[in-house]
mmCIF file of C-alpha atoms in Angstrom:
data_model
loop_
_atom_site.group_PDB
_atom_site.id
_atom_site.type_symbol
_atom_site.label_atom_id
_atom_site.label_comp_id
_atom_site.label_asym_id
_atom_site.label_seq_id
_atom_site.Cartn_x
_atom_site.Cartn_y
_atom_site.Cartn_z
ATOM 1 C CA MET L 16 -32.066 14.908 -12.721
ATOM 2 C CA MET L 17 -32.790 16.754 -9.459
ATOM 3 C CA PRO L 18 -36.601 16.400 -9.315
ATOM 4 C CA LYS L 19 -36.071 12.710 -9.905
ATOM 5 C CA HIS L 20 -33.823 12.499 -6.919
ATOM 6 C CA TYR L 21 -36.235 14.494 -4.840
ATOM 7 C CA PHE L 22 -39.032 12.126 -5.848
ATOM 8 C CA LEU L 23 -36.930 9.103 -5.111
ATOM 9 C CA GLY L 24 -35.904 10.577 -1.672
ATOM 10 C CA PHE L 25 -39.518 10.992 -0.914
ATOM 11 C CA LEU L 26 -40.385 7.569 -2.097
ATOM 12 C CA ILE L 27 -37.622 6.091 0.126
ATOM 13 C CA ARG L 28 -38.793 8.097 3.076
ATOM 14 C CA SER L 29 -42.383 6.886 2.604
ATOM 15 C CA LEU L 30 -41.204 3.364 2.139
ATOM 16 C CA LEU L 31 -39.091 3.529 5.435
ATOM 17 C CA ALA L 32 -41.996 5.042 7.238
ATOM 18 C CA SER L 33 -44.152 2.119 6.284
ATOM 19 C CA GLY L 34 -41.302 -0.249 7.126
ATOM 20 C CA THR L 35 -43.075 -2.281 9.532
ATOM 21 C CA GLU L 36 -45.776 -3.423 7.094
ATOM 22 C CA THR L 37 -43.224 -4.672 4.528
ATOM 23 C CA GLN L 38 -41.324 -6.704 7.086
ATOM 24 C CA PRO L 39 -42.207 -10.182 5.725
ATOM 25 C CA VAL L 40 -40.745 -9.720 2.249
ATOM 26 C CA HIS L 41 -37.413 -8.176 3.545
ATOM 27 C CA GLY L 42 -35.618 -11.531 3.289
ATOM 28 C CA ALA L 43 -36.731 -12.248 -0.166
ATOM 29 C CA LEU L 44 -36.051 -8.782 -1.423
ATOM 30 C CA LYS L 45 -32.600 -8.196 0.114
ATOM 31 C CA PRO L 46 -29.930 -7.894 -2.455
ATOM 32 C CA GLN L 47 -27.419 -10.737 -2.420
ATOM 33 C CA LYS L 48 -23.679 -11.057 -2.623
ATOM 34 C CA VAL L 49 -23.079 -7.363 -2.222
ATOM 35 C CA GLN L 50 -19.301 -6.809 -2.796
ATOM 36 C CA PHE L 51 -16.695 -4.557 -4.061
ATOM 37 C CA GLN L 52 -14.891 -5.599 -7.113
ATOM 38 C CA SER L 53 -11.698 -3.672 -7.554
ATOM 39 C CA ARG L 54 -9.681 -3.610 -10.813
ATOM 40 C CA ASN L 55 -6.859 -1.206 -11.281
ATOM 41 C CA PHE L 56 -8.045 0.674 -8.202
ATOM 42 C CA HIS L 57 -11.477 1.313 -9.791
ATOM 43 C CA ASN L 58 -13.842 0.065 -7.111
ATOM 44 C CA VAL L 59 -17.236 -1.082 -8.246
ATOM 45 C CA LEU L 60 -19.946 -2.275 -5.967
ATOM 46 C CA ARG L 61 -21.839 -5.286 -7.354
ATOM 47 C CA TRP L 62 -24.710 -7.298 -6.213
ATOM 48 C CA GLN L 63 -27.489 -9.784 -7.264
ATOM 49 C CA PRO L 64 -31.216 -9.543 -6.965
ATOM 50 C CA GLY L 65 -32.808 -10.995 -3.805
ATOM 51 C CA SER L 66 -34.763 -13.556 -5.695
ATOM 52 C CA SER L 67 -35.560 -14.374 -9.320
ATOM 53 C CA LEU L 68 -39.016 -12.989 -8.766
ATOM 54 C CA THR L 69 -37.636 -9.460 -8.183
ATOM 55 C CA ALA L 70 -34.928 -9.587 -10.760
ATOM 56 C CA ASN L 71 -37.088 -7.441 -13.062
ATOM 57 C CA GLY L 72 -38.559 -4.167 -11.968
ATOM 58 C CA SER L 73 -36.395 -3.726 -8.961
ATOM 59 C CA VAL L 74 -34.707 -0.457 -8.233
ATOM 60 C CA TYR L 75 -31.646 -0.287 -5.951
ATOM 61 C CA PHE L 76 -30.284 2.368 -3.529
ATOM 62 C CA VAL L 77 -26.651 2.557 -2.776
ATOM 63 C CA GLN L 78 -24.827 4.091 0.239
ATOM 64 C CA TYR L 79 -21.187 4.025 1.376
ATOM 65 C CA LYS L 80 -19.032 5.186 4.149
ATOM 66 C CA MET L 81 -15.517 4.917 5.547
ATOM 67 C CA TYR L 82 -15.109 2.410 8.359
ATOM 68 C CA GLY L 83 -15.457 4.484 11.586
ATOM 69 C CA GLN L 84 -17.998 7.018 10.369
ATOM 70 C CA ARG L 85 -21.403 6.986 11.839
ATOM 71 C CA GLN L 86 -23.170 8.453 8.816
ATOM 72 C CA TRP L 87 -23.910 6.625 5.578
ATOM 73 C CA GLU L 88 -23.697 8.718 2.457
ATOM 74 C CA ASN L 89 -26.088 8.275 -0.360
ATOM 75 C CA LYS L 90 -24.535 7.650 -3.696
ATOM 76 C CA THR L 91 -26.784 9.891 -5.886
ATOM 77 C CA ASP L 92 -25.729 8.432 -9.129
ATOM 78 C CA CYS L 93 -27.007 5.003 -7.929
ATOM 79 C CA TRP L 94 -29.952 6.219 -6.110
ATOM 80 C CA GLY L 95 -32.907 4.304 -7.656
ATOM 81 C CA THR L 96 -30.763 2.667 -10.213
ATOM 82 C CA THR L 97 -31.935 -0.512 -12.017
ATOM 83 C CA ALA L 98 -28.399 -1.651 -12.648
ATOM 84 C CA LEU L 99 -26.650 -4.325 -10.583
ATOM 85 C CA PHE L 100 -23.519 -2.319 -10.026
ATOM 86 C CA CYS L 101 -22.358 1.068 -8.949
ATOM 87 C CA ASP L 102 -19.055 2.680 -9.484
ATOM 88 C CA LEU L 103 -17.705 4.028 -6.085
ATOM 89 C CA THR L 104 -14.210 4.709 -7.259
ATOM 90 C CA ASN L 105 -14.420 8.516 -6.305
ATOM 91 C CA GLU L 106 -15.971 7.631 -2.986
ATOM 92 C CA THR L 107 -13.207 5.191 -2.084
ATOM 93 C CA LEU L 108 -10.087 7.018 -3.303
ATOM 94 C CA ASP L 109 -7.912 6.470 -0.313
ATOM 95 C CA LEU L 110 -6.093 3.218 -1.036
ATOM 96 C CA TYR L 111 -5.231 2.551 2.620
ATOM 97 C CA GLU L 112 -8.637 3.197 4.158
ATOM 98 C CA PRO L 113 -11.333 0.697 4.959
ATOM 99 C CA TYR L 114 -14.778 1.288 3.394
ATOM 100 C CA TYR L 115 -18.189 -0.235 3.398
ATOM 101 C CA GLY L 116 -20.979 -0.146 0.794
ATOM 102 C CA ARG L 117 -24.486 -1.253 1.180
ATOM 103 C CA VAL L 118 -27.539 -1.789 -1.146
ATOM 104 C CA MET L 119 -31.364 -1.784 -0.629
ATOM 105 C CA THR L 120 -33.970 -2.651 -3.087
ATOM 106 C CA ALA L 121 -37.572 -1.574 -3.760
ATOM 107 C CA TRP L 122 -39.820 -3.658 -5.660
ATOM 108 C CA ALA L 123 -43.595 -3.441 -6.059
ATOM 109 C CA GLY L 124 -43.992 -0.727 -3.544
ATOM 110 C CA ARG L 125 -41.930 -2.692 -0.961
ATOM 111 C CA HIS L 126 -38.492 -2.281 0.086
ATOM 112 C CA SER L 127 -35.750 -4.485 1.529
ATOM 113 C CA ALA L 128 -33.297 -4.201 4.361
ATOM 114 C CA TRP L 129 -29.739 -3.117 3.639
ATOM 115 C CA SER L 130 -27.272 -5.654 2.389
ATOM 116 C CA MET L 131 -23.771 -4.668 3.403
ATOM 117 C CA THR L 132 -20.317 -5.468 1.898
ATOM 118 C CA SER L 133 -17.495 -6.733 4.120
ATOM 119 C CA ARG L 134 -14.806 -4.269 5.051
ATOM 120 C CA PHE L 135 -13.086 -3.213 1.824
ATOM 121 C CA THR L 136 -9.423 -1.832 1.604
ATOM 122 C CA PRO L 137 -8.650 -0.883 -2.059
ATOM 123 C CA TRP L 138 -4.887 -1.353 -1.649
ATOM 124 C CA TRP L 139 -5.397 -4.934 -0.383
ATOM 125 C CA GLU L 140 -8.154 -6.039 -2.739
ATOM 126 C CA THR L 141 -7.513 -4.528 -6.174
ATOM 127 C CA LYS L 142 -6.387 -6.690 -9.064
ATOM 128 C CA LEU L 143 -4.199 -5.149 -11.629
ATOM 129 C CA ASP L 144 -4.410 -5.676 -15.465
ATOM 130 C CA PRO L 145 -1.137 -6.280 -17.296
ATOM 131 C CA PRO L 146 0.433 -3.454 -19.148
ATOM 132 C CA VAL L 147 0.246 -3.466 -22.883
ATOM 133 C CA VAL L 148 3.650 -3.745 -24.427
ATOM 134 C CA THR L 149 5.072 -2.129 -27.583
ATOM 135 C CA ALA L 150 8.559 -2.987 -28.673
ATOM 136 C CA ILE L 151 10.516 -1.000 -31.186
ATOM 137 C CA GLN L 152 13.897 -2.279 -32.490
ATOM 138 C CA VAL L 153 16.657 0.272 -32.532
ATOM 139 C CA ASN L 154 19.927 -1.165 -33.838
ATOM 140 C CA ALA L 155 21.017 -3.799 -31.392
ATOM 141 C CA SER L 156 18.518 -2.794 -28.662
ATOM 142 C CA LEU L 157 14.854 -2.867 -28.046
ATOM 143 C CA LEU L 158 12.811 0.045 -26.848
ATOM 144 C CA VAL L 159 9.937 -1.205 -24.706
ATOM 145 C CA LEU L 160 6.988 1.037 -24.082
ATOM 146 C CA LEU L 161 4.640 -0.002 -21.411
ATOM 147 C CA HIS L 162 0.965 1.325 -21.687
ATOM 148 C CA THR L 163 -0.298 0.823 -18.114
ATOM 149 C CA PRO L 164 -3.890 0.352 -17.156
ATOM 150 C CA GLU L 165 -5.686 3.605 -16.335
ATOM 151 C CA LEU L 166 -5.449 4.236 -12.708
ATOM 152 C CA PRO L 167 -7.740 6.636 -11.041
ATOM 153 C CA TYR L 168 -6.385 10.186 -10.441
ATOM 154 C CA ARG L 169 -6.125 11.097 -6.863
ATOM 155 C CA ASN L 170 -5.326 14.325 -5.171
ATOM 156 C CA GLN L 171 -2.071 13.583 -3.851
ATOM 157 C CA ASP L 172 -0.253 15.501 -1.135
ATOM 158 C CA GLY L 173 3.203 15.307 -2.666
ATOM 159 C CA LYS L 174 2.650 16.637 -6.373
ATOM 160 C CA ASN L 175 5.970 15.003 -7.258
ATOM 161 C CA THR L 176 4.798 11.498 -6.473
ATOM 162 C CA SER L 177 4.575 9.445 -9.577
ATOM 163 C CA MET L 178 1.589 7.322 -10.182
ATOM 164 C CA GLU L 179 3.858 4.222 -9.815
ATOM 165 C CA SER L 180 5.255 5.151 -6.345
ATOM 166 C CA TYR L 181 1.861 6.492 -5.219
ATOM 167 C CA TYR L 182 0.320 3.111 -5.958
ATOM 168 C CA ASP L 183 3.528 1.371 -4.790
ATOM 169 C CA LEU L 184 4.014 -0.684 -7.902
ATOM 170 C CA VAL L 185 6.746 -1.538 -10.456
ATOM 171 C CA TYR L 186 6.864 -2.792 -13.932
ATOM 172 C CA ARG L 187 8.787 -5.868 -14.881
ATOM 173 C CA VAL L 188 9.915 -6.709 -18.332
ATOM 174 C CA PHE L 189 10.963 -10.351 -19.174
ATOM 175 C CA ILE L 190 12.925 -11.337 -22.289
ATOM 176 C CA THR L 191 13.360 -14.628 -23.984
ATOM 177 C CA ASN L 192 15.737 -15.484 -26.878
ATOM 178 C CA ASN L 193 15.209 -18.122 -29.396
ATOM 179 C CA SER L 194 18.569 -19.685 -28.655
ATOM 180 C CA LEU L 195 18.195 -19.368 -24.967
ATOM 181 C CA ALA L 196 15.035 -21.167 -23.750
ATOM 182 C CA LYS L 197 15.111 -19.610 -20.281
ATOM 183 C CA GLU L 198 13.486 -16.366 -19.630
ATOM 184 C CA GLN L 199 15.233 -13.496 -18.108
ATOM 185 C CA LYS L 200 14.163 -10.464 -16.197
ATOM 186 C CA ALA L 201 15.400 -7.414 -18.192
ATOM 187 C CA TYR L 202 13.931 -4.623 -16.024
ATOM 188 C CA GLU L 203 12.213 -3.991 -12.855
ATOM 189 C CA GLY L 204 11.235 -0.397 -11.928
ATOM 190 C CA THR L 205 8.851 2.481 -12.276
ATOM 191 C CA GLN L 206 9.778 3.724 -15.884
ATOM 192 C CA ARG L 207 7.253 3.159 -18.587
ATOM 193 C CA MET L 208 10.011 3.389 -21.247
ATOM 194 C CA VAL L 209 12.731 0.825 -21.073
ATOM 195 C CA GLN L 210 15.684 0.328 -23.288
ATOM 196 C CA ILE L 211 17.132 -3.227 -23.480
ATOM 197 C CA GLU L 212 20.583 -3.209 -24.872
ATOM 198 C CA GLY L 213 23.399 -5.614 -25.832
ATOM 199 C CA LEU L 214 21.198 -7.961 -27.846
ATOM 200 C CA THR L 215 22.786 -10.423 -30.284
ATOM 201 C CA ALA L 216 22.590 -9.776 -34.044
ATOM 202 C CA ARG L 217 20.325 -12.140 -36.062
ATOM 203 C CA SER L 218 18.542 -13.361 -33.048
ATOM 204 C CA SER L 219 14.897 -13.274 -32.303
ATOM 205 C CA TYR L 220 13.735 -11.933 -28.906
ATOM 206 C CA CYS L 221 10.295 -11.885 -27.271
ATOM 207 C CA ILE L 222 9.226 -9.355 -24.626
ATOM 208 C CA ALA L 223 6.395 -9.612 -22.126
ATOM 209 C CA ALA L 224 5.758 -7.481 -19.012
ATOM 210 C CA ASP L 225 3.668 -7.428 -15.788
ATOM 211 C CA ILE L 226 2.988 -5.101 -12.929
ATOM 212 C CA TYR L 227 4.339 -6.075 -9.619
ATOM 213 C CA GLN L 228 3.341 -4.962 -6.009
ATOM 214 C CA PRO L 229 6.421 -5.499 -3.946
ATOM 215 C CA MET L 230 4.793 -4.995 -0.682
ATOM 216 C CA LEU L 231 2.336 -7.807 -1.316
ATOM 217 C CA ASP L 232 4.477 -9.841 -3.555
ATOM 218 C CA ARG L 233 1.605 -9.868 -6.120
ATOM 219 C CA LYS L 234 1.725 -9.670 -9.833
ATOM 220 C CA SER L 235 -0.780 -8.891 -12.635
ATOM 221 C CA PRO L 236 -1.139 -11.388 -15.381
ATOM 222 C CA ARG L 237 1.552 -11.347 -18.090
ATOM 223 C CA SER L 238 1.000 -9.036 -21.028
ATOM 224 C CA GLU L 239 0.925 -10.411 -24.526
ATOM 225 C CA ARG L 240 4.347 -11.217 -25.963
ATOM 226 C CA ARG L 241 6.062 -9.042 -28.575
ATOM 227 C CA CYS L 242 8.661 -10.637 -30.684
ATOM 228 C CA MET L 243 11.281 -9.000 -32.890
ATOM 229 C CA LYS L 244 14.312 -10.051 -34.842
ATOM 230 C CA ILE L 245 17.568 -8.090 -34.447
ATOM 231 C CA PRO L 246 19.109 -7.799 -37.888
ATOM 232 C CA MET G 25 24.795 33.516 28.572
ATOM 233 C CA ALA G 26 25.603 32.656 32.158
ATOM 234 C CA PHE G 27 27.841 29.909 30.913
ATOM 235 C CA LEU G 28 29.707 32.119 28.588
ATOM 236 C CA GLN G 29 30.243 34.913 31.224
ATOM 237 C CA LYS G 30 31.567 32.300 33.580
ATOM 238 C CA SER G 31 33.961 31.048 30.965
ATOM 239 C CA MET G 32 35.208 34.663 30.179
ATOM 240 C CA SER G 33 35.948 35.238 33.920
ATOM 241 C CA PHE G 34 38.938 32.785 33.720
ATOM 242 C CA SER G 35 41.451 35.277 32.531
ATOM 243 C CA LEU G 36 43.764 32.486 31.212
ATOM 244 C CA MET G 37 41.231 31.206 28.778
ATOM 245 C CA GLY G 38 41.553 32.499 25.352
ATOM 246 C CA THR G 39 39.027 32.535 22.490
ATOM 247 C CA LEU G 40 40.173 29.058 21.517
ATOM 248 C CA GLY G 41 39.191 27.654 24.860
ATOM 249 C CA ILE G 42 35.741 29.156 24.821
ATOM 250 C CA SER G 43 35.246 27.862 21.331
ATOM 251 C CA CYS G 44 36.277 24.364 22.604
ATOM 252 C CA LEU G 45 33.816 24.637 25.404
ATOM 253 C CA LEU G 46 31.058 25.732 23.136
ATOM 254 C CA LEU G 47 31.726 22.956 20.747
ATOM 255 C CA ILE G 48 31.624 20.452 23.626
ATOM 256 C CA ALA G 49 28.376 22.009 24.898
ATOM 257 C CA LEU G 50 26.910 21.751 21.406
ATOM 258 C CA TRP G 51 27.993 18.264 20.982
ATOM 259 C CA ALA G 52 26.576 17.241 24.343
ATOM 260 C CA GLN G 53 23.266 18.908 23.553
ATOM 261 C CA GLU G 54 23.148 16.895 20.334
ATOM 262 C CA ALA G 55 24.030 13.705 22.010
ATOM 263 C CA VAL G 56 21.112 14.156 24.421
ATOM 264 C CA ALA G 57 18.724 15.109 21.684
ATOM 265 C CA LEU G 58 19.521 12.477 19.135
ATOM 266 C CA PRO G 59 18.333 9.279 20.909
ATOM 267 C CA ILE G 60 14.782 10.536 21.460
ATOM 268 C CA THR G 61 14.200 10.703 17.633
ATOM 269 C CA SER G 62 16.398 7.852 16.606
ATOM 270 C CA HIS G 63 14.857 5.377 18.856
ATOM 271 C CA CYS G 64 11.335 6.034 17.595
ATOM 272 C CA LYS G 65 12.107 4.288 14.371
ATOM 273 C CA ILE G 66 11.371 1.064 12.734
ATOM 274 C CA ASP G 67 13.498 -0.111 9.890
ATOM 275 C CA VAL G 68 11.613 0.395 6.556
ATOM 276 C CA SER G 69 12.527 -3.130 5.449
ATOM 277 C CA ASP G 70 10.301 -4.534 8.083
ATOM 278 C CA PHE G 71 7.318 -3.220 6.138
ATOM 279 C CA GLN G 72 8.569 -4.671 2.966
ATOM 280 C CA ARG G 73 8.260 -8.390 3.773
ATOM 281 C CA PRO G 74 5.267 -9.611 1.812
ATOM 282 C CA TYR G 75 5.032 -12.783 3.847
ATOM 283 C CA PHE G 76 4.121 -10.807 7.094
ATOM 284 C CA THR G 77 2.227 -8.058 5.316
ATOM 285 C CA ASN G 78 -0.068 -10.553 3.750
ATOM 286 C CA ARG G 79 -0.481 -12.462 7.002
ATOM 287 C CA THR G 80 -1.323 -9.352 8.858
ATOM 288 C CA PHE G 81 -3.894 -8.368 6.278
ATOM 289 C CA MET G 82 -5.479 -11.853 6.151
ATOM 290 C CA LEU G 83 -5.805 -11.890 9.902
ATOM 291 C CA ALA G 84 -7.312 -8.446 9.951
ATOM 292 C CA GLU G 85 -9.754 -9.437 7.137
ATOM 293 C CA GLU G 86 -10.797 -12.619 8.837
ATOM 294 C CA ALA G 87 -11.408 -10.675 12.183
ATOM 295 C CA SER G 88 -13.210 -7.842 10.530
ATOM 296 C CA LEU G 89 -15.800 -10.199 9.193
ATOM 297 C CA ALA G 90 -16.811 -10.914 12.748
ATOM 298 C CA ASP G 91 -16.899 -7.165 13.654
ATOM 299 C CA ASN G 92 -20.422 -5.799 12.882
ATOM 300 C CA ASN G 93 -19.711 -2.460 14.392
ATOM 301 C CA THR G 94 -18.916 -0.269 11.560
ATOM 302 C CA ASP G 95 -19.353 3.047 13.357
ATOM 303 C CA ILE G 96 -16.486 2.600 15.839
ATOM 304 C CA ARG G 97 -12.855 2.762 14.774
ATOM 305 C CA LEU G 98 -9.969 2.400 17.111
ATOM 306 C CA ILE G 99 -6.984 3.315 14.876
ATOM 307 C CA GLY G 100 -7.550 6.561 13.187
ATOM 308 C CA ASP G 101 -6.348 10.202 13.079
ATOM 309 C CA GLU G 102 -7.962 10.881 16.520
ATOM 310 C CA LEU G 103 -5.041 9.204 17.938
ATOM 311 C CA TYR G 104 -2.889 12.132 16.809
ATOM 312 C CA ARG G 105 -5.115 14.799 17.983
ATOM 313 C CA GLY G 106 -3.109 17.421 19.911
ATOM 314 C CA VAL G 107 0.037 15.429 19.336
ATOM 315 C CA LYS G 108 3.158 16.743 17.659
ATOM 316 C CA ARG G 109 4.208 15.109 14.354
ATOM 317 C CA GLN G 110 7.422 13.806 15.832
ATOM 318 C CA ASP G 111 5.662 11.999 18.603
ATOM 319 C CA ARG G 112 3.313 9.993 16.417
ATOM 320 C CA CYS G 113 5.626 7.018 16.416
ATOM 321 C CA TYR G 114 5.588 7.011 20.180
ATOM 322 C CA VAL G 115 1.722 7.083 19.993
ATOM 323 C CA MET G 116 1.767 4.058 17.862
ATOM 324 C CA LYS G 117 4.238 2.315 20.048
ATOM 325 C CA GLU G 118 1.883 2.607 22.932
ATOM 326 C CA VAL G 119 -0.991 1.325 20.707
ATOM 327 C CA LEU G 120 1.123 -1.510 19.507
ATOM 328 C CA ASN G 121 2.115 -2.604 22.875
ATOM 329 C CA PHE G 122 -1.365 -2.489 24.142
ATOM 330 C CA THR G 123 -2.414 -4.643 21.123
ATOM 331 C CA LEU G 124 0.241 -7.167 21.801
ATOM 332 C CA GLU G 125 -0.004 -7.381 25.590
ATOM 333 C CA GLU G 126 -3.714 -7.085 26.230
ATOM 334 C CA VAL G 127 -5.340 -8.413 23.032
ATOM 335 C CA LEU G 128 -3.181 -10.617 20.915
ATOM 336 C CA SER G 129 -1.200 -12.498 23.548
ATOM 337 C CA PRO G 130 -4.237 -13.576 25.565
ATOM 338 C CA GLN G 131 -6.045 -14.433 22.256
ATOM 339 C CA SER G 132 -3.328 -16.386 20.634
ATOM 340 C CA ASP G 133 -5.347 -19.484 20.402
ATOM 341 C CA ILE G 134 -7.755 -18.057 17.979
ATOM 342 C CA PHE G 135 -7.276 -17.085 14.291
ATOM 343 C CA GLN G 136 -4.558 -19.636 13.888
ATOM 344 C CA PRO G 137 -2.342 -20.167 11.859
ATOM 345 C CA HIS G 138 -2.017 -16.502 11.040
ATOM 346 C CA MET G 139 -2.046 -15.149 14.650
ATOM 347 C CA GLN G 140 1.136 -16.731 15.701
ATOM 348 C CA GLU G 141 3.087 -15.351 12.810
ATOM 349 C CA VAL G 142 1.572 -11.923 13.140
ATOM 350 C CA VAL G 143 2.370 -11.907 16.804
ATOM 351 C CA SER G 144 6.039 -12.688 16.239
ATOM 352 C CA PHE G 145 6.178 -10.089 13.491
ATOM 353 C CA LEU G 146 4.623 -7.253 15.626
ATOM 354 C CA THR G 147 6.751 -8.341 18.711
ATOM 355 C CA LYS G 148 9.768 -7.715 16.504
ATOM 356 C CA LEU G 149 8.467 -4.165 15.604
ATOM 357 C CA SER G 150 7.788 -3.602 19.233
ATOM 358 C CA ASN G 151 11.283 -4.543 20.240
ATOM 359 C CA GLN G 152 12.613 -1.840 17.940
ATOM 360 C CA LEU G 153 10.567 0.683 19.643
ATOM 361 C CA SER G 154 11.573 -0.349 23.243
ATOM 362 C CA LEU G 155 13.753 2.770 23.771
ATOM 363 C CA CYS G 156 11.257 5.104 22.008
ATOM 364 C CA HIS G 157 10.162 7.905 24.377
ATOM 365 C CA THR G 158 8.257 11.161 23.850
ATOM 366 C CA SER G 159 10.292 14.358 23.735
ATOM 367 C CA GLY G 160 7.816 16.247 25.915
ATOM 368 C CA ASP G 161 4.724 16.042 27.953
ATOM 369 C CA ASP G 162 2.841 12.834 27.207
ATOM 370 C CA ARG G 163 -0.364 13.488 28.968
ATOM 371 C CA ARG G 164 -2.155 14.281 25.809
ATOM 372 C CA ILE G 165 -0.696 10.979 24.292
ATOM 373 C CA GLN G 166 -1.777 8.962 27.180
ATOM 374 C CA LYS G 167 -5.182 10.442 27.053
ATOM 375 C CA ASN G 168 -5.651 9.464 23.359
ATOM 376 C CA VAL G 169 -4.415 5.991 23.872
ATOM 377 C CA GLN G 170 -6.461 5.609 26.921
ATOM 378 C CA THR G 171 -9.613 6.400 24.842
ATOM 379 C CA VAL G 172 -8.721 3.454 22.612
ATOM 380 C CA LYS G 173 -8.208 1.162 25.648
ATOM 381 C CA GLU G 174 -11.496 2.136 27.223
ATOM 382 C CA THR G 175 -13.362 1.539 23.969
ATOM 383 C CA VAL G 176 -11.930 -1.852 23.640
ATOM 384 C CA LYS G 177 -12.775 -2.620 27.208
ATOM 385 C CA LYS G 178 -16.260 -1.367 26.837
ATOM 386 C CA LEU G 179 -16.912 -3.476 23.690
ATOM 387 C CA GLY G 180 -15.640 -6.542 25.588
ATOM 388 C CA GLU G 181 -15.056 -9.555 23.239
ATOM 389 C CA GLY G 182 -16.210 -7.496 20.347
ATOM 390 C CA GLY G 183 -13.536 -4.927 21.203
ATOM 391 C CA LYS G 184 -10.660 -7.532 21.030
ATOM 392 C CA ILE G 185 -12.065 -8.709 17.642
ATOM 393 C CA LYS G 186 -12.165 -5.079 16.533
ATOM 394 C CA VAL G 187 -8.484 -4.685 17.463
ATOM 395 C CA ILE G 188 -7.572 -7.788 15.433
ATOM 396 C CA GLY G 189 -9.648 -6.501 12.484
ATOM 397 C CA GLU G 190 -7.725 -3.247 12.487
ATOM 398 C CA LEU G 191 -4.223 -4.896 12.393
ATOM 399 C CA ASN G 192 -3.855 -3.686 8.926
ATOM 400 C CA LEU G 193 -4.489 -0.183 10.012
ATOM 401 C CA LEU G 194 -1.973 -0.612 12.765
ATOM 402 C CA PHE G 195 0.470 -1.689 10.085
ATOM 403 C CA PHE G 196 -0.147 1.354 7.921
ATOM 404 C CA PHE G 197 0.005 3.759 10.927
ATOM 405 C CA LEU G 198 3.240 2.192 12.278
ATOM 406 C CA LYS G 199 4.705 2.431 8.893
ATOM 407 C CA ASN G 200 3.706 6.044 8.265
ATOM 408 C CA ALA G 201 4.744 7.129 11.802
ATOM 409 C CA CYS G 202 7.895 5.158 12.368
ATOM 410 C CA ALA G 203 9.490 4.040 9.098
#
């Protein structure tokens, strides 16, 4: 791995040194639509080739930085990649900080200028997937287990902070009953195991859940419904 | 000690009297000390209103698109350099007031419709901090805030756009320091 990186580093430096000669193709080569796509706080940089001509045989170079820093950092895993994406989750771990990413391409011995993302703040931009719901019927109650999407582990100051409060999100469980058309909210909170009690015998119930971000009043899509009959 | 000795010199005063005086003295001290911290506070519920939070972030996002300077950041940990933790809210009060008075109010015709709502939201926060003061020497604080003001001035129009683009950071910093 290392010799490859050194070689690529050398390649880039020589390309940069001859930068003036390659000026005319900059526009055509420059990666397009460089942006972060954030799902469950996993932040992936994605882009498109500069033109259909360069779609094959291009290699890409990725850098990132926190807003306000002068230096760009190389993302070594995506230094000379042929992929059109680069996972920058570990480089953008602070939810509330603004980040930038940028991509440059090299093609047929020429290189492009950098294409930069807009300012990216994970907390504001991430989209959450719904939890996966399991419901177990226990006498006249339902035990609901919420399997939440995997959120990246972060070194937290307060070790006691739960994942949920760190990410400032809650789970909501909704219940519908076959005799009662209207859906009701049965739970809202940070617990992943919820017991819903006081259900009517010989009735059918359906459970669905989502993840809610109270500060932004945003919710994930709904989970699939789980239906059960109380004997 | 001087206070105690003086009290003792009154021969008619017993232990009870001294205790009373001590209690009064303690109470008076607390009464003086309390307002300093309690006034540097914003109700946490003010940061839990999605309508304003979303608008603040939308406005910041919109302005940040017009800010090509990725190297210079106004609101960051440098603001707290040499500042005691309990004075952080006061620092942010100064930054907030500067933002409102010198950037947002004069620019209120741009970035509508969000601007108007964000200004009213931030004004409400600012009002809550109107009695917030520093407990000690504020030269260091003024110096840190002055650095921000000078950077904004130096950047001209771009500086004002930068301030607006950092309203989301202002929001987080106010929340962390004052709520």
